[in-house]
Amino acid sequence: MDMQPTLEAKATLTLRWLLSIGAVTLLWLAAYSHLTEFADFILASIGLTRQTASGEALHFFFYDTPKVLLLLTGIVFLMGIIQTFFAPERTRALLAGKRVGVGNVLAASLGIVTPFCSCSAVPLFIGFLSAGVPLGVTFSFLISAPMVNEVALVLLFGMFGWKVAALYLGLGLSVAIVSGLVIGQLRMEKFLEEWVQQIQNGQTATYVTESVDWITRFEAGRDHVKNIVGKVWPYILAGIGLGAGIHGYVPEDFMASFMGKDVWWAVPAAVLLGVPMYTNAAGIIPIVEALLGKGAALGTVLAFMMAVIALSAPEMIILRKVLKPRLIATFAGVVATGILLVGYVFNLVL
Amino acid sequence: MKTVKVLGTGCANCRNTIALIETVAKEHGAQIALEKVEDLQAIMSYGVMSTPGVVIDGRVVHAGGVPQREKVEGWFQA
């Protein structure tokens, strides 16, 4: 017995969703346009002014926290809805039979909007290959999906402005596209584990995606907010708290002497340090904030951030089940080199 | 008696899925044999790309994330 809601009930529910989204959007806009007033008000009510170090630090905290949380909630809700249009099965169908080059660009871009969790990296990897997606194109997707995601972009935008966020987006995609192209050129299919090579020749997926209506999409947006914002808010508070402390107290250029632009070994050191570390985009932000606040060069810091998110020891261990050591080493090497270049280019240009 | 298999490599979402299925099945008094499938080759043989996936009596009924509670209830209604 399946209790399908009637059409009428569905229409009512859709309308309710639209009305709530409208109301929340208005509230959101009102709150977002009064961020400074809010911080001023909090500061005034505890009797501090921005002239003191502690006042300045608190003002920073009470301005940035609501700002970043508002941005994050809004964008994550939208992404939750967008992701319902890009089930992995759909992305795979879009990529199957695409030529190298076009395929790499498409794969890296789809990596942003396809829902991805590192624990399904391997099934996804095999699923793509089995549908005839070329190895290099699959890698472009696998590199872009964790690295270029909405949480990283929103946090960079909220804390460092749209230019840094746009650069991260552009360079992250470039690393994913170029690394995938290089791995594709190296013709490393024989370094897949044997059982994967066997799967590679033809297998049809039995899973059929259900039709999705707008109520489901809205619910997906809401659930995405619950999952993501619910998980990352402590990191964000820690990051902004740290940033506030630096903002108020630590002298600028404290880090410049050993993580500044003129230190040639800073970028490779940052990448080497970042590769074995593992955390999500939100977890890395407090560190990024701290480093940047103390005068570390932006390229060095972004290279560190990309290395931490894109390459990690746990991921390598999971990938080992499908890739032979030589392909894993190539993957890590190519991506690390790409990130290294990004770091240097950044430091040179800015 | 339904045979329920949860496909997944042991991440948090897979454990949540198993717990949810157990609870809902108990509530509905459904007899089930719940099985965890963690072997990658076995998972891939079902053609599932995003874990956790759920297989009931050999048919894939869900893939990609913890299923909604209503969906799980649908599986165990007589």
Coordinates of C-alpha atoms in Angstrom, one line a residue:
Chain A
M1 CA 0.0 0.0 0.0
D2 CA 1.6 3.2 -1.1
M3 CA 0.2 6.4 0.2
Q4 CA 0.8 8.9 -2.6
P5 CA -0.3 12.4 -1.7
T6 CA -3.0 13.7 -4.0
L7 CA -2.2 16.3 -6.7
E8 CA -4.1 18.9 -4.7
A9 CA -2.1 18.2 -1.6
K10 CA 1.1 18.4 -3.6
A11 CA 0.1 21.8 -5.0
T12 CA -0.6 23.1 -1.6
L13 CA 2.7 21.8 -0.3
T14 CA 4.6 23.4 -3.2
L15 CA 2.9 26.7 -2.6
R16 CA 3.8 26.5 1.1
W17 CA 7.4 25.9 0.2
L18 CA 7.5 28.9 -2.2
L19 CA 5.9 31.2 0.3
S20 CA 8.3 30.1 3.1
I21 CA 11.3 30.5 0.7
G22 CA 10.1 34.0 -0.2
A23 CA 9.6 35.0 3.4
V24 CA 13.0 33.6 4.4
T25 CA 14.7 35.4 1.4
L26 CA 13.3 38.7 2.6
L27 CA 14.5 38.1 6.1
W28 CA 17.9 37.0 4.8
L29 CA 18.3 40.2 2.7
A30 CA 17.2 42.4 5.6
A31 CA 19.7 40.7 7.9
Y32 CA 22.5 40.8 5.4
S33 CA 22.1 44.5 4.8
H34 CA 22.3 45.3 8.5
L35 CA 25.5 43.4 9.4
T36 CA 27.5 46.5 10.5
E37 CA 24.6 47.9 12.6
F38 CA 24.3 44.5 14.3
A39 CA 28.0 44.4 15.2
D40 CA 27.9 48.1 16.4
F41 CA 24.8 47.3 18.5
I42 CA 26.4 44.3 20.2
L43 CA 29.5 46.3 20.9
A44 CA 27.6 49.2 22.3
S45 CA 25.5 47.1 24.5
I46 CA 28.6 45.6 26.2
G47 CA 30.1 49.0 26.5
L48 CA 33.1 48.7 24.2
T49 CA 34.3 50.8 21.3
R50 CA 36.2 49.9 18.2
Q51 CA 39.1 52.1 19.4
T52 CA 40.4 49.3 21.8
A53 CA 42.0 46.1 20.6
S54 CA 39.4 43.9 22.3
G55 CA 36.6 46.1 20.9
E56 CA 38.0 45.8 17.4
A57 CA 38.4 42.0 17.7
L58 CA 34.8 41.6 19.0
H59 CA 33.4 43.8 16.3
F60 CA 35.2 41.7 13.7
F61 CA 33.7 38.5 15.3
F62 CA 30.1 39.8 15.5
Y63 CA 30.3 41.2 11.9
D64 CA 31.9 38.2 10.2
T65 CA 30.1 35.3 12.0
P66 CA 26.5 36.3 10.9
K67 CA 27.8 37.3 7.5
V68 CA 29.5 34.0 6.8
L69 CA 26.7 31.9 8.3
L70 CA 24.1 33.8 6.2
L71 CA 26.1 33.4 3.0
L72 CA 26.7 29.7 3.8
T73 CA 23.1 28.9 4.5
G74 CA 21.9 30.6 1.4
I75 CA 24.4 29.1 -1.0
V76 CA 24.2 25.6 0.6
F77 CA 20.4 25.6 0.2
L78 CA 20.7 26.6 -3.5
M79 CA 23.4 23.9 -4.0
G80 CA 21.2 21.3 -2.4
I81 CA 18.5 22.1 -5.0
I82 CA 21.0 22.2 -7.9
Q83 CA 22.5 18.9 -6.9
T84 CA 19.1 17.2 -7.4
F85 CA 19.6 17.9 -11.1
F86 CA 23.0 16.2 -11.1
A87 CA 22.7 12.7 -9.7
P88 CA 26.0 10.9 -10.2
E89 CA 24.2 8.6 -12.7
R90 CA 23.3 11.7 -14.8
T91 CA 26.8 13.2 -14.6
R92 CA 28.1 9.9 -15.8
A93 CA 25.8 9.8 -18.7
L94 CA 26.8 13.3 -19.6
L95 CA 30.5 12.4 -19.5
A96 CA 30.3 9.0 -21.2
G97 CA 31.9 9.1 -24.7
K98 CA 33.1 12.6 -24.3
R99 CA 36.4 13.4 -26.0
V100 CA 39.5 14.1 -24.0
G101 CA 39.8 17.8 -23.6
V102 CA 36.1 18.8 -23.7
G103 CA 35.5 15.9 -21.4
N104 CA 38.1 17.1 -18.9
V105 CA 36.6 20.6 -18.8
L106 CA 33.1 19.2 -18.4
A107 CA 34.1 16.7 -15.8
A108 CA 35.9 19.3 -13.6
S109 CA 32.8 21.6 -13.9
L110 CA 30.4 18.9 -13.1
G111 CA 32.6 18.1 -10.1
I112 CA 31.3 21.3 -8.5
V113 CA 27.6 20.5 -8.7
T114 CA 27.5 16.7 -8.4
P115 CA 26.9 15.6 -4.8
F116 CA 30.1 13.9 -3.6
C117 CA 31.4 12.4 -0.4
S118 CA 34.9 11.0 -0.1
C119 CA 33.5 7.7 1.0
S120 CA 31.9 7.2 -2.4
A121 CA 34.9 8.2 -4.3
V122 CA 35.8 4.7 -5.3
P123 CA 32.4 3.5 -6.4
L124 CA 32.0 6.6 -8.4
F125 CA 35.4 6.2 -10.0
I126 CA 34.6 2.6 -11.1
G127 CA 31.1 3.6 -12.1
F128 CA 32.5 6.3 -14.5
L129 CA 35.1 4.0 -16.0
S130 CA 32.6 1.2 -16.5
A131 CA 30.4 3.6 -18.5
G132 CA 33.3 4.4 -20.9
V133 CA 34.4 7.7 -19.3
P134 CA 38.1 7.9 -20.1
L135 CA 40.5 7.6 -17.2
G136 CA 41.9 11.1 -17.5
V137 CA 38.4 12.6 -17.6
T138 CA 37.4 10.5 -14.5
F139 CA 40.4 11.9 -12.7
S140 CA 39.5 15.5 -13.6
F141 CA 36.1 14.9 -11.9
L142 CA 37.7 13.2 -8.9
I143 CA 40.1 16.1 -8.3
S144 CA 37.6 18.8 -8.8
A145 CA 34.8 17.4 -6.8
P146 CA 36.3 17.6 -3.3
M147 CA 38.5 20.6 -3.9
V148 CA 36.2 23.1 -5.7
N149 CA 33.1 23.0 -3.5
E150 CA 30.5 25.5 -2.4
V151 CA 31.7 25.6 1.3
A152 CA 35.2 26.5 0.3
L153 CA 34.0 29.1 -2.1
V154 CA 31.6 30.7 0.3
L155 CA 34.1 30.9 3.1
L156 CA 36.7 32.4 0.8
F157 CA 34.2 34.9 -0.5
G158 CA 32.9 35.8 3.0
M159 CA 36.3 36.2 4.5
F160 CA 38.6 37.4 1.8
G161 CA 36.3 38.8 -0.9
W162 CA 35.1 37.7 -4.3
K163 CA 38.5 38.0 -6.0
V164 CA 40.1 35.4 -3.9
A165 CA 37.0 33.1 -4.3
A166 CA 37.1 33.6 -8.1
L167 CA 40.8 32.9 -8.2
Y168 CA 40.4 29.7 -6.1
L169 CA 37.5 28.6 -8.4
G170 CA 39.5 29.3 -11.6
L171 CA 42.7 27.8 -10.4
G172 CA 41.1 24.8 -8.8
L173 CA 39.3 24.0 -12.0
S174 CA 42.6 24.4 -13.9
V175 CA 44.5 22.0 -11.7
A176 CA 41.7 19.5 -12.1
I177 CA 41.5 19.9 -15.9
V178 CA 45.2 19.9 -16.5
S179 CA 46.0 17.0 -14.1
G180 CA 43.3 14.9 -15.8
L181 CA 44.7 15.7 -19.2
V182 CA 48.2 14.7 -18.1
I183 CA 47.1 11.5 -16.5
G184 CA 45.1 10.7 -19.6
Q185 CA 48.1 11.3 -21.8
L186 CA 50.2 8.9 -19.8
R187 CA 48.0 6.0 -20.8
M188 CA 48.0 4.4 -17.4
E189 CA 45.0 2.1 -17.7
K190 CA 47.2 -0.9 -17.1
F191 CA 47.9 0.4 -13.6
L192 CA 44.3 -0.1 -12.6
E193 CA 43.7 -3.2 -10.4
E194 CA 42.8 -6.3 -12.6
W195 CA 39.3 -6.6 -11.3
V196 CA 38.6 -3.0 -12.3
Q197 CA 40.0 -3.5 -15.8
Q198 CA 37.6 -6.3 -16.2
I199 CA 34.6 -4.2 -15.1
Q200 CA 35.8 -1.6 -17.5
N201 CA 34.5 -3.5 -20.5
G202 CA 30.8 -3.1 -20.4
Q203 CA 28.4 -3.3 -17.5
T204 CA 25.0 -1.7 -17.3
A205 CA 23.7 0.0 -14.2
T206 CA 20.4 -1.4 -12.9
Y207 CA 19.6 1.6 -10.8
V208 CA 17.0 3.9 -12.3
T209 CA 16.7 7.4 -10.9
E210 CA 13.3 8.2 -9.6
S211 CA 11.5 11.2 -11.0
V212 CA 12.1 14.2 -8.8
D213 CA 9.4 16.8 -8.1
W214 CA 10.0 20.3 -6.7
I215 CA 8.9 19.4 -3.2
T216 CA 11.7 16.8 -3.1
R217 CA 14.2 19.4 -4.5
F218 CA 13.3 21.9 -1.8
E219 CA 13.5 19.2 0.9
A220 CA 16.9 18.3 -0.5
G221 CA 18.0 21.9 -0.1
R222 CA 16.8 22.0 3.5
D223 CA 18.5 18.7 4.3
H224 CA 21.7 19.9 2.7
V225 CA 21.7 23.0 4.9
K226 CA 21.0 20.8 7.9
N227 CA 23.9 18.4 7.0
I228 CA 26.5 20.9 5.9
V229 CA 25.9 23.9 8.1
G230 CA 25.2 21.7 11.0
K231 CA 28.6 20.1 10.5
V232 CA 30.8 23.0 9.7
W233 CA 29.6 25.8 12.0
P234 CA 32.0 25.0 14.8
Y235 CA 34.9 25.3 12.4
I236 CA 33.6 28.6 11.1
L237 CA 33.3 30.0 14.7
A238 CA 36.8 28.8 15.4
G239 CA 38.1 30.4 12.2
I240 CA 36.4 33.7 12.7
G241 CA 37.4 33.7 16.4
L242 CA 41.0 33.1 15.5
G243 CA 40.7 35.8 12.8
A244 CA 39.3 38.2 15.2
G245 CA 42.1 37.6 17.6
I246 CA 44.7 38.2 14.9
H247 CA 42.8 41.2 13.7
G248 CA 42.9 42.8 17.1
Y249 CA 46.2 41.8 18.6
V250 CA 48.9 40.2 16.4
P251 CA 51.1 42.6 14.5
E252 CA 50.8 42.3 10.8
D253 CA 53.7 40.8 8.8
F254 CA 54.4 38.4 11.6
M255 CA 54.5 35.5 9.2
A256 CA 55.8 37.4 6.3
S257 CA 59.4 36.6 7.0
F258 CA 59.0 32.9 6.5
M259 CA 55.7 32.5 4.5
G260 CA 56.0 35.7 2.5
K261 CA 56.3 36.1 -1.3
D262 CA 60.1 36.3 -1.3
V263 CA 60.7 33.0 0.3
W264 CA 61.1 30.6 -2.6
W265 CA 60.7 27.4 -0.6
A266 CA 57.5 28.4 1.1
V267 CA 55.2 27.1 -1.6
P268 CA 56.7 23.5 -1.8
A269 CA 56.9 23.4 1.9
A270 CA 53.2 24.3 2.2
V271 CA 52.2 21.6 -0.3
L272 CA 54.4 19.0 1.3
L273 CA 52.9 19.8 4.7
G274 CA 49.3 19.8 3.3
V275 CA 49.3 16.5 1.4
P276 CA 49.2 14.1 4.4
M277 CA 46.9 16.4 6.3
Y278 CA 43.2 15.8 6.0
T279 CA 40.3 17.9 6.8
N280 CA 37.3 19.4 5.0
A281 CA 37.1 22.9 3.5
A282 CA 35.6 24.3 6.7
G283 CA 38.2 22.8 8.9
I284 CA 41.1 24.4 7.0
I285 CA 39.6 27.9 7.0
P286 CA 40.7 28.8 10.6
I287 CA 44.3 27.9 9.6
V288 CA 44.1 29.9 6.4
E289 CA 42.6 32.8 8.2
A290 CA 45.4 32.7 10.8
L291 CA 48.2 32.4 8.2
L292 CA 46.9 35.2 6.0
G293 CA 46.2 37.5 8.9
K294 CA 49.8 37.3 9.9
G295 CA 51.2 38.3 6.5
A296 CA 51.7 35.0 4.7
A297 CA 51.5 35.2 0.9
L298 CA 48.1 34.4 -0.6
G299 CA 49.6 32.0 -3.2
T300 CA 51.4 30.0 -0.5
V301 CA 48.3 29.8 1.7
L302 CA 46.0 28.8 -1.2
A303 CA 48.4 26.1 -2.3
F304 CA 48.4 24.8 1.3
M305 CA 44.6 24.8 1.3
M306 CA 44.3 23.0 -2.0
A307 CA 46.9 20.4 -1.0
V308 CA 45.0 19.6 2.2
I309 CA 41.6 19.3 0.6
A310 CA 42.5 17.6 -2.7
L311 CA 45.2 15.1 -1.6
S312 CA 45.0 13.2 1.6
A313 CA 46.4 10.0 3.1
P314 CA 42.9 8.4 3.8
E315 CA 41.9 9.0 0.2
M316 CA 45.0 7.4 -1.1
I317 CA 44.3 4.3 1.1
I318 CA 40.8 4.0 -0.3
L319 CA 42.1 4.5 -3.9
R320 CA 44.7 1.8 -3.4
K321 CA 41.8 -0.7 -3.7
V322 CA 41.4 0.2 -7.3
L323 CA 44.7 1.7 -8.4
K324 CA 48.2 0.2 -8.4
P325 CA 50.8 2.1 -6.5
R326 CA 52.3 3.6 -9.6
L327 CA 49.1 5.2 -10.7
I328 CA 48.5 6.6 -7.1
A329 CA 51.9 8.1 -7.1
T330 CA 51.4 9.6 -10.5
F331 CA 48.0 11.0 -9.4
A332 CA 49.5 12.6 -6.3
G333 CA 52.6 13.8 -8.1
V334 CA 50.7 15.5 -11.0
V335 CA 48.1 17.1 -8.7
A336 CA 50.8 18.3 -6.3
T337 CA 52.8 19.8 -9.2
G338 CA 49.7 21.6 -10.4
I339 CA 49.1 23.1 -7.0
L340 CA 52.7 24.1 -6.7
L341 CA 52.5 26.0 -10.0
V342 CA 49.3 27.7 -8.8
G343 CA 51.0 28.8 -5.6
Y344 CA 53.9 30.3 -7.5
V345 CA 51.8 32.0 -10.2
F346 CA 49.6 33.5 -7.5
N347 CA 52.6 34.9 -5.6
L348 CA 54.1 36.3 -8.8
V349 CA 50.9 38.0 -10.1
L350 CA 49.7 39.5 -6.9
Chain B
M1 CA 11.0 -12.2 5.3
K2 CA 12.9 -9.6 3.3
T3 CA 16.6 -9.7 2.6
V4 CA 17.9 -6.2 3.0
K5 CA 21.5 -5.4 2.0
V6 CA 23.1 -2.1 2.7
L7 CA 26.0 -1.3 0.4
G8 CA 28.7 1.0 1.7
T9 CA 32.3 1.1 2.6
G10 CA 31.7 1.8 6.3
C11 CA 31.2 5.5 6.4
A12 CA 29.0 7.4 8.9
N13 CA 26.1 7.6 6.4
C14 CA 26.2 3.8 5.9
R15 CA 25.9 3.2 9.7
N16 CA 23.1 5.8 9.9
T17 CA 21.3 4.0 7.1
I18 CA 21.5 0.6 8.8
A19 CA 20.3 2.1 12.1
L20 CA 17.3 3.8 10.3
I21 CA 16.3 0.6 8.5
E22 CA 16.5 -1.5 11.8
T23 CA 14.3 1.0 13.6
V24 CA 11.7 1.4 10.9
A25 CA 11.5 -2.4 10.3
K26 CA 11.0 -3.0 14.0
E27 CA 8.3 -0.3 14.2
H28 CA 6.4 -2.0 11.4
G29 CA 7.0 -5.5 12.7
A30 CA 8.7 -6.5 9.5
Q31 CA 10.9 -9.6 9.5
I32 CA 14.1 -8.7 7.8
A33 CA 17.5 -10.2 7.3
L34 CA 19.9 -7.2 7.3
E35 CA 23.2 -7.6 5.8
K36 CA 26.1 -5.1 5.4
V37 CA 28.0 -5.3 2.1
E38 CA 31.4 -3.6 2.4
D39 CA 33.3 -5.4 -0.3
L40 CA 33.9 -3.0 -3.2
Q41 CA 33.6 -5.6 -5.9
A42 CA 30.3 -6.8 -4.4
I43 CA 29.0 -3.2 -4.2
M44 CA 30.0 -2.5 -7.8
S45 CA 28.3 -5.7 -9.0
Y46 CA 25.0 -3.9 -8.2
G47 CA 25.9 -1.0 -10.4
V48 CA 25.6 1.4 -7.5
M49 CA 27.8 4.5 -7.8
S50 CA 27.0 6.5 -4.8
T51 CA 26.9 4.8 -1.4
P52 CA 25.2 4.0 0.8
G53 CA 22.9 2.0 -1.4
V54 CA 20.0 -0.3 -0.4
V55 CA 19.1 -3.6 -2.0
I56 CA 15.9 -5.5 -1.1
D57 CA 15.5 -9.0 -2.3
G58 CA 18.1 -8.4 -5.0
R59 CA 16.7 -5.2 -6.3
V60 CA 18.4 -1.8 -5.8
V61 CA 15.8 0.5 -4.2
H62 CA 18.0 3.4 -3.2
A63 CA 21.4 4.9 -3.7
G64 CA 23.4 7.9 -2.7
G65 CA 23.0 9.0 0.9
V66 CA 20.8 8.1 3.9
P67 CA 17.3 7.5 2.6
Q68 CA 14.4 9.6 3.8
R69 CA 12.4 8.0 6.6
E70 CA 9.2 8.0 4.6
K71 CA 11.0 6.1 1.8
V72 CA 12.2 3.4 4.2
E73 CA 8.7 3.1 5.7
G74 CA 7.4 2.5 2.2
W75 CA 9.6 -0.6 1.9
F76 CA 8.2 -2.2 5.0
Q77 CA 4.5 -1.5 4.7
A78 CA 2.5 -4.7 4.1

